[in-house]
Amino acid sequence: MAQEVGAGEEARYERERERMVREQIAGRDVRDRGVLEAMRRVPRHLFVPPESRADAYDDQPLPIGYGQTISQPYIVAYMTQLLDLKPGMKALEVGTGSGYQAAILAQLIDEVYTIEIIEALGREAAGRLKKLGHQDVRVKIGDGYFGWPEHGPFDAIVVTAAANHIPPPLLQQLKPGGRMAIPVGGPFQVQTLMLITKSPDGKVRTRSLMPVRFVPLVGQGSSRP
Ligand code: SAM
């Protein structure tokens, strides 16, 4: 998917990106300066198939193949802001997709882990991230329901597919003081974006934030009641 584009085209994409941040993201309710800067920097058009490039900075999700999507830019920014990332933190993403959300996280912190269940997508995303200079992002092919215990616990977890319940292994792998953003709900139901926080003494608090629409979290773990 990642192909070279000319300098003039790059400048045009940069202007579109600036407008995307101004109108769709800062123009709504994302205020975190680090997140806004990350959204300004990452070339979203290189994370979508060539035929969708012209639409890369529109206010919508886009197909990335295999029945999956790259999330709407505003949702990516909003979920990233929820994580309240600080340098030195470690984050896990479940649902690598195109690698875009992982690239945004990698603008803010050094340790980013991401899991994708569709092998071809995961491999493409890993190659793209490497090509764009994010060779430190660790991509695993597998069922993200179970997290990545070898590298946990994490300060932040972001799940970019809708689960019908909050996966207990992810809760376990969230550090005390950590934050998790996750859409919860079935594919034919209203899904709710939830923020889960774990207090320093391990108490878990759940807040419902907004209705959202994500592709479902699939895999063995998710089919459990
Ligand atoms: N974050 C992605 C991006 O920036 O392009 C978009 C993610 S897309 C909305 C959801 C992704 O979650 C899909 O690529 C899908 O294959 C993946 N997925 C679904 N169930 C999964 C699971 N159990 N473990 C890991 N990935 C999963």
PDB file of C-alpha atoms and ligand atoms in Angstrom:
ATOM      1  CA  MET A   1       0.000   0.000   0.000  1.00  0.00           C
ATOM      2  CA  ALA A   2       2.727   2.493   0.900  1.00  0.00           C
ATOM      3  CA  GLN A   3       3.903   4.090  -2.367  1.00  0.00           C
ATOM      4  CA  GLU A   4       6.072   7.111  -2.996  1.00  0.00           C
ATOM      5  CA  VAL A   5       4.315  10.366  -3.812  1.00  0.00           C
ATOM      6  CA  GLY A   6       5.837  13.549  -5.227  1.00  0.00           C
ATOM      7  CA  ALA A   7       6.798  16.625  -3.169  1.00  0.00           C
ATOM      8  CA  GLY A   8       3.853  18.677  -4.469  1.00  0.00           C
ATOM      9  CA  GLU A   9       1.469  15.935  -3.534  1.00  0.00           C
ATOM     10  CA  GLU A  10       3.068  15.651  -0.080  1.00  0.00           C
ATOM     11  CA  ALA A  11       2.534  19.387   0.481  1.00  0.00           C
ATOM     12  CA  ARG A  12      -1.124  18.995  -0.488  1.00  0.00           C
ATOM     13  CA  TYR A  13      -1.571  16.109   1.924  1.00  0.00           C
ATOM     14  CA  GLU A  14       0.080  18.180   4.647  1.00  0.00           C
ATOM     15  CA  ARG A  15      -2.435  20.979   4.103  1.00  0.00           C
ATOM     16  CA  GLU A  16      -5.286  18.471   4.184  1.00  0.00           C
ATOM     17  CA  ARG A  17      -3.918  17.025   7.399  1.00  0.00           C
ATOM     18  CA  GLU A  18      -3.713  20.471   8.964  1.00  0.00           C
ATOM     19  CA  ARG A  19      -7.328  21.104   7.992  1.00  0.00           C
ATOM     20  CA  MET A  20      -8.384  17.706   9.357  1.00  0.00           C
ATOM     21  CA  VAL A  21      -6.852  18.579  12.732  1.00  0.00           C
ATOM     22  CA  ARG A  22      -8.332  22.075  12.799  1.00  0.00           C
ATOM     23  CA  GLU A  23     -11.859  21.220  11.703  1.00  0.00           C
ATOM     24  CA  GLN A  24     -12.506  17.630  12.768  1.00  0.00           C
ATOM     25  CA  ILE A  25     -10.351  17.210  15.862  1.00  0.00           C
ATOM     26  CA  ALA A  26      -9.407  20.480  17.609  1.00  0.00           C
ATOM     27  CA  GLY A  27     -12.690  21.850  16.240  1.00  0.00           C
ATOM     28  CA  ARG A  28     -14.477  19.233  18.344  1.00  0.00           C
ATOM     29  CA  ASP A  29     -13.178  18.452  21.809  1.00  0.00           C
ATOM     30  CA  VAL A  30      -9.630  17.158  21.525  1.00  0.00           C
ATOM     31  CA  ARG A  31      -7.336  19.581  23.346  1.00  0.00           C
ATOM     32  CA  ASP A  32      -4.244  17.530  24.177  1.00  0.00           C
ATOM     33  CA  ARG A  33      -1.411  19.310  22.339  1.00  0.00           C
ATOM     34  CA  GLY A  34       0.673  16.150  21.988  1.00  0.00           C
ATOM     35  CA  VAL A  35      -2.239  14.301  20.399  1.00  0.00           C
ATOM     36  CA  LEU A  36      -2.974  17.183  17.995  1.00  0.00           C
ATOM     37  CA  GLU A  37       0.695  17.323  16.994  1.00  0.00           C
ATOM     38  CA  ALA A  38       0.780  13.547  16.460  1.00  0.00           C
ATOM     39  CA  MET A  39      -2.315  13.760  14.226  1.00  0.00           C
ATOM     40  CA  ARG A  40      -0.583  16.558  12.260  1.00  0.00           C
ATOM     41  CA  ARG A  41       2.537  14.492  11.729  1.00  0.00           C
ATOM     42  CA  VAL A  42       1.400  10.996  10.764  1.00  0.00           C
ATOM     43  CA  PRO A  43       0.745  10.678   7.004  1.00  0.00           C
ATOM     44  CA  ARG A  44      -2.654   8.978   7.122  1.00  0.00           C
ATOM     45  CA  HIS A  45      -2.749   8.732   3.303  1.00  0.00           C
ATOM     46  CA  LEU A  46       0.055   6.140   3.508  1.00  0.00           C
ATOM     47  CA  PHE A  47      -2.093   3.910   5.743  1.00  0.00           C
ATOM     48  CA  VAL A  48      -4.991   3.550   3.305  1.00  0.00           C
ATOM     49  CA  PRO A  49      -5.147   1.709  -0.033  1.00  0.00           C
ATOM     50  CA  PRO A  50      -4.009   3.876  -2.988  1.00  0.00           C
ATOM     51  CA  GLU A  51      -7.570   4.138  -4.352  1.00  0.00           C
ATOM     52  CA  SER A  52      -8.707   5.759  -1.069  1.00  0.00           C
ATOM     53  CA  ARG A  53      -5.861   8.261  -0.744  1.00  0.00           C
ATOM     54  CA  ALA A  54      -7.918  11.197  -1.948  1.00  0.00           C
ATOM     55  CA  ASP A  55     -10.324  10.531   0.945  1.00  0.00           C
ATOM     56  CA  ALA A  56      -7.649   9.854   3.585  1.00  0.00           C
ATOM     57  CA  TYR A  57      -8.268  13.118   5.489  1.00  0.00           C
ATOM     58  CA  ASP A  58     -12.065  13.017   5.362  1.00  0.00           C
ATOM     59  CA  ASP A  59     -14.142  12.770   8.519  1.00  0.00           C
ATOM     60  CA  GLN A  60     -14.851   9.032   8.196  1.00  0.00           C
ATOM     61  CA  PRO A  61     -13.476   5.509   8.562  1.00  0.00           C
ATOM     62  CA  LEU A  62     -12.176   3.902   5.357  1.00  0.00           C
ATOM     63  CA  PRO A  63     -11.887   0.286   4.180  1.00  0.00           C
ATOM     64  CA  ILE A  64      -8.410  -1.255   4.402  1.00  0.00           C
ATOM     65  CA  GLY A  65      -9.245  -4.697   2.973  1.00  0.00           C
ATOM     66  CA  TYR A  66     -10.219  -8.012   4.602  1.00  0.00           C
ATOM     67  CA  GLY A  67     -13.529  -6.422   5.657  1.00  0.00           C
ATOM     68  CA  GLN A  68     -11.704  -4.094   8.084  1.00  0.00           C
ATOM     69  CA  THR A  69     -11.436  -0.326   8.441  1.00  0.00           C
ATOM     70  CA  ILE A  70      -9.086   2.426   9.540  1.00  0.00           C
ATOM     71  CA  SER A  71     -11.024   4.399  12.162  1.00  0.00           C
ATOM     72  CA  GLN A  72     -12.294   7.954  11.684  1.00  0.00           C
ATOM     73  CA  PRO A  73      -9.473  10.431  12.500  1.00  0.00           C
ATOM     74  CA  TYR A  74     -11.486  12.106  15.279  1.00  0.00           C
ATOM     75  CA  ILE A  75     -12.076   8.758  17.035  1.00  0.00           C
ATOM     76  CA  VAL A  76      -8.362   7.905  16.839  1.00  0.00           C
ATOM     77  CA  ALA A  77      -7.490  11.287  18.374  1.00  0.00           C
ATOM     78  CA  TYR A  78     -10.224  11.089  21.014  1.00  0.00           C
ATOM     79  CA  MET A  79      -9.236   7.580  22.132  1.00  0.00           C
ATOM     80  CA  THR A  80      -5.573   8.574  22.247  1.00  0.00           C
ATOM     81  CA  GLN A  81      -6.399  11.603  24.374  1.00  0.00           C
ATOM     82  CA  LEU A  82      -8.315   9.333  26.778  1.00  0.00           C
ATOM     83  CA  LEU A  83      -5.136   7.369  27.451  1.00  0.00           C
ATOM     84  CA  ASP A  84      -3.369  10.490  28.841  1.00  0.00           C
ATOM     85  CA  LEU A  85       0.032   9.236  27.657  1.00  0.00           C
ATOM     86  CA  LYS A  86       3.253  10.571  29.161  1.00  0.00           C
ATOM     87  CA  PRO A  87       6.836   9.898  28.010  1.00  0.00           C
ATOM     88  CA  GLY A  88       8.161   6.661  29.452  1.00  0.00           C
ATOM     89  CA  MET A  89       4.780   4.921  29.404  1.00  0.00           C
ATOM     90  CA  LYS A  90       4.080   1.610  27.696  1.00  0.00           C
ATOM     91  CA  ALA A  91       0.926   1.018  25.628  1.00  0.00           C
ATOM     92  CA  LEU A  92      -0.828  -1.950  24.059  1.00  0.00           C
ATOM     93  CA  GLU A  93      -3.188  -1.675  21.099  1.00  0.00           C
ATOM     94  CA  VAL A  94      -5.559  -4.509  20.189  1.00  0.00           C
ATOM     95  CA  GLY A  95      -6.525  -4.356  16.492  1.00  0.00           C
ATOM     96  CA  THR A  96      -3.496  -3.099  14.508  1.00  0.00           C
ATOM     97  CA  GLY A  97      -5.434  -2.830  11.238  1.00  0.00           C
ATOM     98  CA  SER A  98      -3.449  -0.445   9.041  1.00  0.00           C
ATOM     99  CA  GLY A  99      -1.023   0.491  11.833  1.00  0.00           C
ATOM    100  CA  TYR A 100      -2.259   4.113  11.934  1.00  0.00           C
ATOM    101  CA  GLN A 101      -3.332   4.188  15.588  1.00  0.00           C
ATOM    102  CA  ALA A 102      -0.032   2.509  16.541  1.00  0.00           C
ATOM    103  CA  ALA A 103       1.890   5.194  14.620  1.00  0.00           C
ATOM    104  CA  ILE A 104      -0.010   7.909  16.515  1.00  0.00           C
ATOM    105  CA  LEU A 105       0.837   6.235  19.836  1.00  0.00           C
ATOM    106  CA  ALA A 106       4.477   5.964  18.759  1.00  0.00           C
ATOM    107  CA  GLN A 107       4.615   9.759  18.311  1.00  0.00           C
ATOM    108  CA  LEU A 108       3.878  10.108  22.016  1.00  0.00           C
ATOM    109  CA  ILE A 109       5.705   7.234  23.724  1.00  0.00           C
ATOM    110  CA  ASP A 110       8.578   4.885  22.920  1.00  0.00           C
ATOM    111  CA  GLU A 111       7.079   1.534  23.878  1.00  0.00           C
ATOM    112  CA  VAL A 112       4.140   0.510  21.703  1.00  0.00           C
ATOM    113  CA  TYR A 113       2.856  -3.055  21.320  1.00  0.00           C
ATOM    114  CA  THR A 114       0.052  -3.924  18.924  1.00  0.00           C
ATOM    115  CA  ILE A 115      -1.789  -7.147  18.101  1.00  0.00           C
ATOM    116  CA  GLU A 116      -3.680  -8.025  14.913  1.00  0.00           C
ATOM    117  CA  ILE A 117      -5.647 -11.220  14.368  1.00  0.00           C
ATOM    118  CA  ILE A 118      -5.626 -11.144  10.527  1.00  0.00           C
ATOM    119  CA  GLU A 119      -2.143 -12.229   9.558  1.00  0.00           C
ATOM    120  CA  ALA A 120      -1.960 -10.436   6.195  1.00  0.00           C
ATOM    121  CA  LEU A 121      -3.072  -7.128   7.724  1.00  0.00           C
ATOM    122  CA  GLY A 122      -0.626  -7.463  10.605  1.00  0.00           C
ATOM    123  CA  ARG A 123       2.261  -8.192   8.264  1.00  0.00           C
ATOM    124  CA  GLU A 124       1.368  -5.262   5.987  1.00  0.00           C
ATOM    125  CA  ALA A 125       1.078  -2.933   8.963  1.00  0.00           C
ATOM    126  CA  ALA A 126       4.416  -4.082  10.398  1.00  0.00           C
ATOM    127  CA  GLY A 127       6.118  -3.408   7.052  1.00  0.00           C
ATOM    128  CA  ARG A 128       4.472  -0.006   6.726  1.00  0.00           C
ATOM    129  CA  LEU A 129       5.398   1.040  10.263  1.00  0.00           C
ATOM    130  CA  LYS A 130       8.993   0.015   9.660  1.00  0.00           C
ATOM    131  CA  LYS A 131       9.157   1.893   6.367  1.00  0.00           C
ATOM    132  CA  LEU A 132       7.815   5.031   8.041  1.00  0.00           C
ATOM    133  CA  GLY A 133      10.468   4.899  10.762  1.00  0.00           C
ATOM    134  CA  HIS A 134       8.496   3.180  13.511  1.00  0.00           C
ATOM    135  CA  GLN A 135      10.649   0.063  13.662  1.00  0.00           C
ATOM    136  CA  ASP A 136      10.314   0.079  17.455  1.00  0.00           C
ATOM    137  CA  VAL A 137       6.575  -0.645  17.352  1.00  0.00           C
ATOM    138  CA  ARG A 138       6.189  -4.356  18.151  1.00  0.00           C
ATOM    139  CA  VAL A 139       3.496  -6.068  16.073  1.00  0.00           C
ATOM    140  CA  LYS A 140       2.166  -9.509  16.968  1.00  0.00           C
ATOM    141  CA  ILE A 141      -0.224 -11.688  14.980  1.00  0.00           C
ATOM    142  CA  GLY A 142      -2.686 -13.259  17.376  1.00  0.00           C
ATOM    143  CA  ASP A 143      -5.859 -12.893  19.399  1.00  0.00           C
ATOM    144  CA  GLY A 144      -5.576  -9.611  21.261  1.00  0.00           C
ATOM    145  CA  TYR A 145      -8.319 -10.676  23.687  1.00  0.00           C
ATOM    146  CA  PHE A 146      -5.546 -12.342  25.667  1.00  0.00           C
ATOM    147  CA  GLY A 147      -3.260  -9.297  25.564  1.00  0.00           C
ATOM    148  CA  TRP A 148       0.511  -9.655  25.506  1.00  0.00           C
ATOM    149  CA  PRO A 149       1.387 -10.845  29.021  1.00  0.00           C
ATOM    150  CA  GLU A 150       5.131 -11.138  28.313  1.00  0.00           C
ATOM    151  CA  HIS A 151       5.303  -7.349  27.886  1.00  0.00           C
ATOM    152  CA  GLY A 152       2.653  -6.287  30.375  1.00  0.00           C
ATOM    153  CA  PRO A 153       1.522  -4.727  32.527  1.00  0.00           C
ATOM    154  CA  PHE A 154       0.711  -1.654  30.427  1.00  0.00           C
ATOM    155  CA  ASP A 155       0.073   1.961  31.407  1.00  0.00           C
ATOM    156  CA  ALA A 156      -2.475   2.222  28.621  1.00  0.00           C
ATOM    157  CA  ILE A 157      -4.511  -0.166  26.489  1.00  0.00           C
ATOM    158  CA  VAL A 158      -6.568   0.807  23.464  1.00  0.00           C
ATOM    159  CA  VAL A 159      -8.894  -1.688  21.817  1.00  0.00           C
ATOM    160  CA  THR A 160      -9.960  -0.686  18.304  1.00  0.00           C
ATOM    161  CA  ALA A 161     -12.596  -3.376  17.693  1.00  0.00           C
ATOM    162  CA  ALA A 162     -15.850  -3.742  19.616  1.00  0.00           C
ATOM    163  CA  ALA A 163     -15.924  -6.398  22.330  1.00  0.00           C
ATOM    164  CA  ASN A 164     -19.124  -7.812  23.824  1.00  0.00           C
ATOM    165  CA  HIS A 165     -17.474  -7.634  27.243  1.00  0.00           C
ATOM    166  CA  ILE A 166     -14.284  -6.210  28.697  1.00  0.00           C
ATOM    167  CA  PRO A 167     -11.648  -8.924  28.262  1.00  0.00           C
ATOM    168  CA  PRO A 168     -10.452  -9.954  31.754  1.00  0.00           C
ATOM    169  CA  PRO A 169      -6.874 -10.633  30.533  1.00  0.00           C
ATOM    170  CA  LEU A 170      -6.643  -6.993  29.380  1.00  0.00           C
ATOM    171  CA  LEU A 171      -7.893  -5.753  32.742  1.00  0.00           C
ATOM    172  CA  GLN A 172      -5.271  -7.909  34.410  1.00  0.00           C
ATOM    173  CA  GLN A 173      -2.542  -6.483  32.193  1.00  0.00           C
ATOM    174  CA  LEU A 174      -3.506  -2.879  32.986  1.00  0.00           C
ATOM    175  CA  LYS A 175      -1.155  -1.303  35.548  1.00  0.00           C
ATOM    176  CA  PRO A 176      -2.531   0.261  38.711  1.00  0.00           C
ATOM    177  CA  GLY A 177      -3.060   3.890  37.673  1.00  0.00           C
ATOM    178  CA  GLY A 178      -3.536   2.737  34.057  1.00  0.00           C
ATOM    179  CA  ARG A 179      -6.243   3.605  31.512  1.00  0.00           C
ATOM    180  CA  MET A 180      -8.000   1.535  28.866  1.00  0.00           C
ATOM    181  CA  ALA A 181     -10.227   2.805  26.036  1.00  0.00           C
ATOM    182  CA  ILE A 182     -12.504   0.144  24.550  1.00  0.00           C
ATOM    183  CA  PRO A 183     -15.705   0.063  22.498  1.00  0.00           C
ATOM    184  CA  VAL A 184     -18.167  -2.389  24.040  1.00  0.00           C
ATOM    185  CA  GLY A 185     -21.285  -3.837  22.379  1.00  0.00           C
ATOM    186  CA  GLY A 186     -22.319  -6.317  19.706  1.00  0.00           C
ATOM    187  CA  PRO A 187     -22.077  -5.589  15.960  1.00  0.00           C
ATOM    188  CA  PHE A 188     -25.843  -5.062  15.632  1.00  0.00           C
ATOM    189  CA  GLN A 189     -26.233  -3.114  18.866  1.00  0.00           C
ATOM    190  CA  VAL A 190     -25.317   0.392  19.848  1.00  0.00           C
ATOM    191  CA  GLN A 191     -21.718   0.204  20.973  1.00  0.00           C
ATOM    192  CA  THR A 192     -20.371   2.431  23.693  1.00  0.00           C
ATOM    193  CA  LEU A 193     -16.874   3.785  23.970  1.00  0.00           C
ATOM    194  CA  MET A 194     -15.767   3.067  27.524  1.00  0.00           C
ATOM    195  CA  LEU A 195     -12.906   4.380  29.610  1.00  0.00           C
ATOM    196  CA  ILE A 196     -11.663   1.936  32.216  1.00  0.00           C
ATOM    197  CA  THR A 197      -9.357   3.246  34.916  1.00  0.00           C
ATOM    198  CA  LYS A 198      -7.505   1.235  37.511  1.00  0.00           C
ATOM    199  CA  SER A 199      -6.699   3.197  40.639  1.00  0.00           C
ATOM    200  CA  PRO A 200      -3.310   2.828  42.349  1.00  0.00           C
ATOM    201  CA  ASP A 201      -4.935   0.430  44.850  1.00  0.00           C
ATOM    202  CA  GLY A 202      -6.284  -1.703  41.981  1.00  0.00           C
ATOM    203  CA  LYS A 203      -9.928  -0.574  42.049  1.00  0.00           C
ATOM    204  CA  VAL A 204     -11.512  -0.600  38.565  1.00  0.00           C
ATOM    205  CA  ARG A 205     -13.846   2.174  37.433  1.00  0.00           C
ATOM    206  CA  THR A 206     -15.819   2.116  34.188  1.00  0.00           C
ATOM    207  CA  ARG A 207     -17.250   5.152  32.404  1.00  0.00           C
ATOM    208  CA  SER A 208     -19.439   5.172  29.265  1.00  0.00           C
ATOM    209  CA  LEU A 209     -18.459   8.059  27.015  1.00  0.00           C
ATOM    210  CA  MET A 210     -20.168   8.025  23.631  1.00  0.00           C
ATOM    211  CA  PRO A 211     -21.926   5.807  21.096  1.00  0.00           C
ATOM    212  CA  VAL A 212     -19.544   4.476  18.452  1.00  0.00           C
ATOM    213  CA  ARG A 213     -19.493   1.972  15.626  1.00  0.00           C
ATOM    214  CA  PHE A 214     -16.538  -0.422  15.291  1.00  0.00           C
ATOM    215  CA  VAL A 215     -15.928  -3.727  13.540  1.00  0.00           C
ATOM    216  CA  PRO A 216     -16.252  -6.605  16.021  1.00  0.00           C
ATOM    217  CA  LEU A 217     -13.475  -8.055  18.114  1.00  0.00           C
ATOM    218  CA  VAL A 218     -13.319 -11.641  16.861  1.00  0.00           C
ATOM    219  CA  GLY A 219     -11.373 -14.685  17.956  1.00  0.00           C
ATOM    220  CA  GLN A 220     -11.706 -17.412  20.509  1.00  0.00           C
ATOM    221  CA  GLY A 221     -11.672 -15.193  23.549  1.00  0.00           C
ATOM    222  CA  SER A 222     -14.408 -12.890  22.278  1.00  0.00           C
ATOM    223  CA  SER A 223     -16.848 -15.710  21.632  1.00  0.00           C
ATOM    224  CA  ARG A 224     -16.864 -16.474  25.363  1.00  0.00           C
ATOM    225  CA  PRO A 225     -20.006 -15.300  27.130  1.00  0.00           C
TER     226      PRO A 225
HETATM  227  N1  SAM B   1      -6.463   0.557  14.752  1.00  0.00           N
HETATM  228  C1  SAM B   1      -6.595   0.269  13.343  1.00  0.00           C
HETATM  229  C2  SAM B   1      -5.958   1.306  12.477  1.00  0.00           C
HETATM  230  O1  SAM B   1      -5.429   2.293  13.007  1.00  0.00           O
HETATM  231  O2  SAM B   1      -5.977   1.106  11.272  1.00  0.00           O
HETATM  232  C3  SAM B   1      -8.029   0.063  12.931  1.00  0.00           C
HETATM  233  C4  SAM B   1      -8.574  -1.148  13.534  1.00  0.00           C
HETATM  234  S1  SAM B   1      -9.968  -1.882  12.777  1.00  0.00           S
HETATM  235  C5  SAM B   1     -11.253  -0.762  13.202  1.00  0.00           C
HETATM  236  C6  SAM B   1     -10.112  -3.258  13.910  1.00  0.00           C
HETATM  237  C7  SAM B   1      -9.024  -4.299  13.757  1.00  0.00           C
HETATM  238  O3  SAM B   1      -9.144  -5.221  14.829  1.00  0.00           O
HETATM  239  C8  SAM B   1      -9.137  -5.108  12.481  1.00  0.00           C
HETATM  240  O4  SAM B   1      -7.935  -5.047  11.768  1.00  0.00           O
HETATM  241  C9  SAM B   1      -9.418  -6.521  12.985  1.00  0.00           C
HETATM  242  O5  SAM B   1      -8.875  -7.538  12.191  1.00  0.00           O
HETATM  243  C10 SAM B   1      -8.768  -6.484  14.356  1.00  0.00           C
HETATM  244  N2  SAM B   1      -9.244  -7.487  15.315  1.00  0.00           N
HETATM  245  C11 SAM B   1     -10.508  -7.982  15.480  1.00  0.00           C
HETATM  246  N3  SAM B   1     -10.520  -8.881  16.482  1.00  0.00           N
HETATM  247  C12 SAM B   1      -9.239  -8.964  16.949  1.00  0.00           C
HETATM  248  C13 SAM B   1      -8.621  -9.724  17.988  1.00  0.00           C
HETATM  249  N4  SAM B   1      -9.307 -10.586  18.730  1.00  0.00           N
HETATM  250  N5  SAM B   1      -7.293  -9.535  18.202  1.00  0.00           N
HETATM  251  C14 SAM B   1      -6.581  -8.673  17.447  1.00  0.00           C
HETATM  252  N6  SAM B   1      -7.110  -7.936  16.446  1.00  0.00           N
HETATM  253  C15 SAM B   1      -8.429  -8.073  16.211  1.00  0.00           C
END
